[in-house]
GROMACS .gro file of C-alpha atoms in nm:
model
  223
    1UNK     CA    1   3.480   6.899   5.979
    2UNK     CA    2   3.736   6.694   6.187
    3UNK     CA    3   4.081   6.741   6.058
    4UNK     CA    4   4.263   6.395   6.013
    5UNK     CA    5   4.535   6.327   6.273
    6UNK     CA    6   4.769   6.273   5.992
    7UNK     CA    7   4.684   6.546   5.724
    8UNK     CA    8   5.027   6.536   5.571
    9UNK     CA    9   4.997   6.145   5.449
   10UNK     CA   10   4.673   6.243   5.290
   11UNK     CA   11   4.820   6.576   5.108
   12UNK     CA   12   5.124   6.369   4.986
   13UNK     CA   13   4.878   6.102   4.853
   14UNK     CA   14   4.671   6.343   4.667
   15UNK     CA   15   4.968   6.514   4.501
   16UNK     CA   16   5.150   6.200   4.410
   17UNK     CA   17   4.827   6.015   4.281
   18UNK     CA   18   4.735   6.310   4.046
   19UNK     CA   19   5.083   6.335   3.905
   20UNK     CA   20   5.082   5.940   3.852
   21UNK     CA   21   4.750   5.966   3.683
   22UNK     CA   22   4.843   6.262   3.462
   23UNK     CA   23   5.185   6.094   3.387
   24UNK     CA   24   5.347   6.421   3.488
   25UNK     CA   25   5.268   6.792   3.506
   26UNK     CA   26   5.033   6.928   3.461
   27UNK     CA   27   4.796   6.744   3.663
   28UNK     CA   28   4.401   6.743   3.610
   29UNK     CA   29   4.218   7.043   3.714
   30UNK     CA   30   3.979   6.946   4.018
   31UNK     CA   31   3.611   6.949   3.952
   32UNK     CA   32   3.422   7.270   3.999
   33UNK     CA   33   3.341   7.287   4.379
   34UNK     CA   34   2.979   7.221   4.464
   35UNK     CA   35   2.811   7.262   4.798
   36UNK     CA   36   2.939   7.431   5.114
   37UNK     CA   37   3.074   7.110   5.298
   38UNK     CA   38   3.428   7.267   5.446
   39UNK     CA   39   3.614   6.901   5.400
   40UNK     CA   40   3.511   6.925   5.010
   41UNK     CA   41   3.616   7.273   4.993
   42UNK     CA   42   3.955   7.201   5.162
   43UNK     CA   43   4.059   6.914   4.946
   44UNK     CA   44   3.925   7.126   4.621
   45UNK     CA   45   4.150   7.413   4.715
   46UNK     CA   46   4.458   7.174   4.805
   47UNK     CA   47   4.396   7.022   4.468
   48UNK     CA   48   4.377   7.358   4.284
   49UNK     CA   49   4.696   7.471   4.445
   50UNK     CA   50   4.879   7.163   4.323
   51UNK     CA   51   4.718   7.203   3.977
   52UNK     CA   52   4.862   7.552   3.940
   53UNK     CA   53   5.183   7.457   4.080
   54UNK     CA   54   5.189   7.196   3.810
   55UNK     CA   55   5.104   7.443   3.536
   56UNK     CA   56   5.376   7.665   3.669
   57UNK     CA   57   5.625   7.389   3.633
   58UNK     CA   58   5.531   7.294   3.307
   59UNK     CA   59   5.554   7.657   3.182
   60UNK     CA   60   5.873   7.715   3.350
   61UNK     CA   61   6.034   7.436   3.147
   62UNK     CA   62   5.884   7.589   2.830
   63UNK     CA   63   6.026   7.925   2.910
   64UNK     CA   64   6.387   7.802   2.930
   65UNK     CA   65   6.367   7.716   2.558
   66UNK     CA   66   6.628   7.852   2.338
   67UNK     CA   67   6.520   7.769   1.969
   68UNK     CA   68   6.190   7.939   1.980
   69UNK     CA   69   6.125   8.344   1.928
   70UNK     CA   70   6.092   8.593   2.210
   71UNK     CA   71   5.721   8.608   2.134
   72UNK     CA   72   5.672   8.248   2.260
   73UNK     CA   73   5.894   8.300   2.585
   74UNK     CA   74   5.678   8.626   2.644
   75UNK     CA   75   5.377   8.407   2.625
   76UNK     CA   76   5.532   8.168   2.892
   77UNK     CA   77   5.603   8.439   3.129
   78UNK     CA   78   5.257   8.590   3.097
   79UNK     CA   79   5.115   8.235   3.181
   80UNK     CA   80   5.378   8.211   3.482
   81UNK     CA   81   5.238   8.523   3.629
   82UNK     CA   82   4.881   8.412   3.601
   83UNK     CA   83   4.950   8.056   3.753
   84UNK     CA   84   5.149   8.184   4.031
   85UNK     CA   85   4.872   8.434   4.122
   86UNK     CA   86   4.617   8.138   4.102
   87UNK     CA   87   4.843   7.933   4.308
   88UNK     CA   88   4.863   8.207   4.566
   89UNK     CA   89   4.502   8.255   4.585
   90UNK     CA   90   4.432   7.889   4.617
   91UNK     CA   91   4.706   7.873   4.918
   92UNK     CA   92   4.495   8.144   5.103
   93UNK     CA   93   4.170   7.969   5.063
   94UNK     CA   94   4.323   7.651   5.223
   95UNK     CA   95   4.439   7.879   5.500
   96UNK     CA   96   4.103   8.041   5.551
   97UNK     CA   97   3.923   7.707   5.566
   98UNK     CA   98   4.181   7.548   5.820
   99UNK     CA   99   4.182   7.858   6.030
  100UNK     CA  100   3.809   7.860   6.034
  101UNK     CA  101   3.790   7.500   6.140
  102UNK     CA  102   4.047   7.525   6.397
  103UNK     CA  103   3.849   7.829   6.546
  104UNK     CA  104   4.130   8.063   6.514
  105UNK     CA  105   3.960   8.330   6.270
  106UNK     CA  106   3.625   8.473   6.271
  107UNK     CA  107   3.425   8.302   5.996
  108UNK     CA  108   3.262   8.596   5.875
  109UNK     CA  109   3.610   8.787   5.808
  110UNK     CA  110   3.802   8.485   5.691
  111UNK     CA  111   3.802   8.574   5.340
  112UNK     CA  112   3.846   8.979   5.375
  113UNK     CA  113   4.179   9.145   5.375
  114UNK     CA  114   4.150   9.176   5.779
  115UNK     CA  115   4.041   8.855   5.905
  116UNK     CA  116   3.983   8.849   6.290
  117UNK     CA  117   4.204   8.627   6.477
  118UNK     CA  118   4.083   8.452   6.772
  119UNK     CA  119   4.415   8.363   6.950
  120UNK     CA  120   4.428   8.125   7.257
  121UNK     CA  121   4.608   8.307   7.555
  122UNK     CA  122   5.014   8.225   7.556
  123UNK     CA  123   4.981   8.052   7.201
  124UNK     CA  124   5.275   8.119   6.990
  125UNK     CA  125   5.262   8.265   6.642
  126UNK     CA  126   5.373   8.031   6.364
  127UNK     CA  127   5.538   8.237   6.110
  128UNK     CA  128   5.468   7.992   5.829
  129UNK     CA  129   5.099   7.911   5.749
  130UNK     CA  130   4.955   7.554   5.719
  131UNK     CA  131   4.878   7.654   5.349
  132UNK     CA  132   5.212   7.739   5.277
  133UNK     CA  133   5.355   7.429   5.380
  134UNK     CA  134   5.108   7.242   5.170
  135UNK     CA  135   5.192   7.460   4.882
  136UNK     CA  136   5.581   7.365   4.935
  137UNK     CA  137   5.481   7.012   4.976
  138UNK     CA  138   5.331   7.034   4.641
  139UNK     CA  139   5.618   7.170   4.471
  140UNK     CA  140   5.820   6.902   4.659
  141UNK     CA  141   5.583   6.633   4.497
  142UNK     CA  142   5.675   6.779   4.162
  143UNK     CA  143   6.061   6.771   4.232
  144UNK     CA  144   6.004   6.414   4.360
  145UNK     CA  145   5.830   6.290   4.031
  146UNK     CA  146   6.087   6.468   3.822
  147UNK     CA  147   6.382   6.323   3.992
  148UNK     CA  148   6.219   5.968   4.011
  149UNK     CA  149   6.200   6.021   3.638
  150UNK     CA  150   6.570   6.065   3.603
  151UNK     CA  151   6.640   5.751   3.795
  152UNK     CA  152   6.465   5.548   3.533
  153UNK     CA  153   6.593   5.704   3.211
  154UNK     CA  154   6.756   5.444   2.962
  155UNK     CA  155   6.926   5.713   2.775
  156UNK     CA  156   7.175   5.815   3.036
  157UNK     CA  157   7.480   5.617   3.203
  158UNK     CA  158   7.446   5.449   3.567
  159UNK     CA  159   7.638   5.779   3.697
  160UNK     CA  160   7.353   5.994   3.614
  161UNK     CA  161   7.101   5.730   3.760
  162UNK     CA  162   7.278   5.679   4.070
  163UNK     CA  163   7.322   6.055   4.129
  164UNK     CA  164   6.972   6.103   4.076
  165UNK     CA  165   6.873   5.823   4.307
  166UNK     CA  166   7.065   6.004   4.579
  167UNK     CA  167   6.906   6.320   4.519
  168UNK     CA  168   6.558   6.153   4.503
  169UNK     CA  169   6.606   6.014   4.831
  170UNK     CA  170   6.689   6.350   4.986
  171UNK     CA  171   6.381   6.506   4.828
  172UNK     CA  172   6.178   6.249   4.996
  173UNK     CA  173   6.315   6.321   5.313
  174UNK     CA  174   6.270   6.684   5.279
  175UNK     CA  175   5.906   6.618   5.211
  176UNK     CA  176   5.873   6.416   5.499
  177UNK     CA  177   6.010   6.657   5.729
  178UNK     CA  178   5.774   6.920   5.592
  179UNK     CA  179   5.474   6.693   5.637
  180UNK     CA  180   5.594   6.627   6.011
  181UNK     CA  181   5.601   6.993   6.035
  182UNK     CA  182   5.247   7.048   5.918
  183UNK     CA  183   5.098   6.772   6.129
  184UNK     CA  184   5.299   6.917   6.434
  185UNK     CA  185   5.158   7.262   6.364
  186UNK     CA  186   4.782   7.127   6.311
  187UNK     CA  187   4.830   6.953   6.654
  188UNK     CA  188   4.974   7.238   6.841
  189UNK     CA  189   4.690   7.479   6.704
  190UNK     CA  190   4.431   7.237   6.830
  191UNK     CA  191   4.592   7.222   7.189
  192UNK     CA  192   4.616   7.600   7.201
  193UNK     CA  193   5.000   7.600   7.174
  194UNK     CA  194   5.032   7.786   6.856
  195UNK     CA  195   4.843   7.974   6.612
  196UNK     CA  196   4.897   8.110   6.236
  197UNK     CA  197   4.705   8.365   6.023
  198UNK     CA  198   4.588   8.426   5.665
  199UNK     CA  199   4.882   8.615   5.526
  200UNK     CA  200   4.762   8.809   5.195
  201UNK     CA  201   5.044   8.808   4.951
  202UNK     CA  202   4.907   9.121   4.750
  203UNK     CA  203   5.079   9.045   4.458
  204UNK     CA  204   5.088   9.403   4.313
  205UNK     CA  205   5.277   9.317   3.979
  206UNK     CA  206   4.942   9.139   3.850
  207UNK     CA  207   4.737   9.431   3.928
  208UNK     CA  208   4.722   9.742   3.688
  209UNK     CA  209   4.618   9.970   3.986
  210UNK     CA  210   4.939   9.910   4.161
  211UNK     CA  211   5.233   9.806   3.934
  212UNK     CA  212   5.388  10.139   3.846
  213UNK     CA  213   5.484  10.020   3.490
  214UNK     CA  214   5.119   9.938   3.427
  215UNK     CA  215   4.992  10.268   3.593
  216UNK     CA  216   5.223  10.453   3.358
  217UNK     CA  217   5.098  10.273   3.028
  218UNK     CA  218   4.731  10.357   3.127
  219UNK     CA  219   4.819  10.705   3.200
  220UNK     CA  220   5.019  10.722   2.871
  221UNK     CA  221   4.714  10.565   2.661
  222UNK     CA  222   4.459  10.790   2.850
  223UNK     CA  223   4.280  10.501   2.967
   0.00000   0.00000   0.00000
């Protein structure tokens, strides 16, 4: 797979087009991945990351409701935990594919907890991965969409719309900055000047083997 020279522009296009098609979050879930083509897998996981970010966005709004019972908010919280885990899993898949294609990780170890890096001599380590930048761009796309809606509301005054327009322009600039950083990182890794790693999040709060509250619950129940 040849990575596009302007990966960020294609990522932004995917994020925005899916939001436009759905009319806002959540976006449609990507179709099931078929075959082994790495380019299809990359875009599948970028889309999956965006899907779960959009599910998180919608669920976070619901969790702020004040006129429903606590049981409904608890369901929102459980959904948020689930979607956040899935979002992180998708980010890791994006990094695995990119690192494999860039020749920076041994393909057979890419999906393990200890991927074997193949680092060029004198290359600098970038603390943020390409996948995490793409994840942040997905969140920025959601913010851009939501703020643009505010600029178009008919039930508010000009002060609200104008203030929202200023914020929208700032969000667009921030996303452009992130995109430039993504393209620069990919370019630097291809030139041997930089590298990044797959960083496992190890979300222990979702794992009954590690979350101390869940371990205590299981011990008390005798499970």
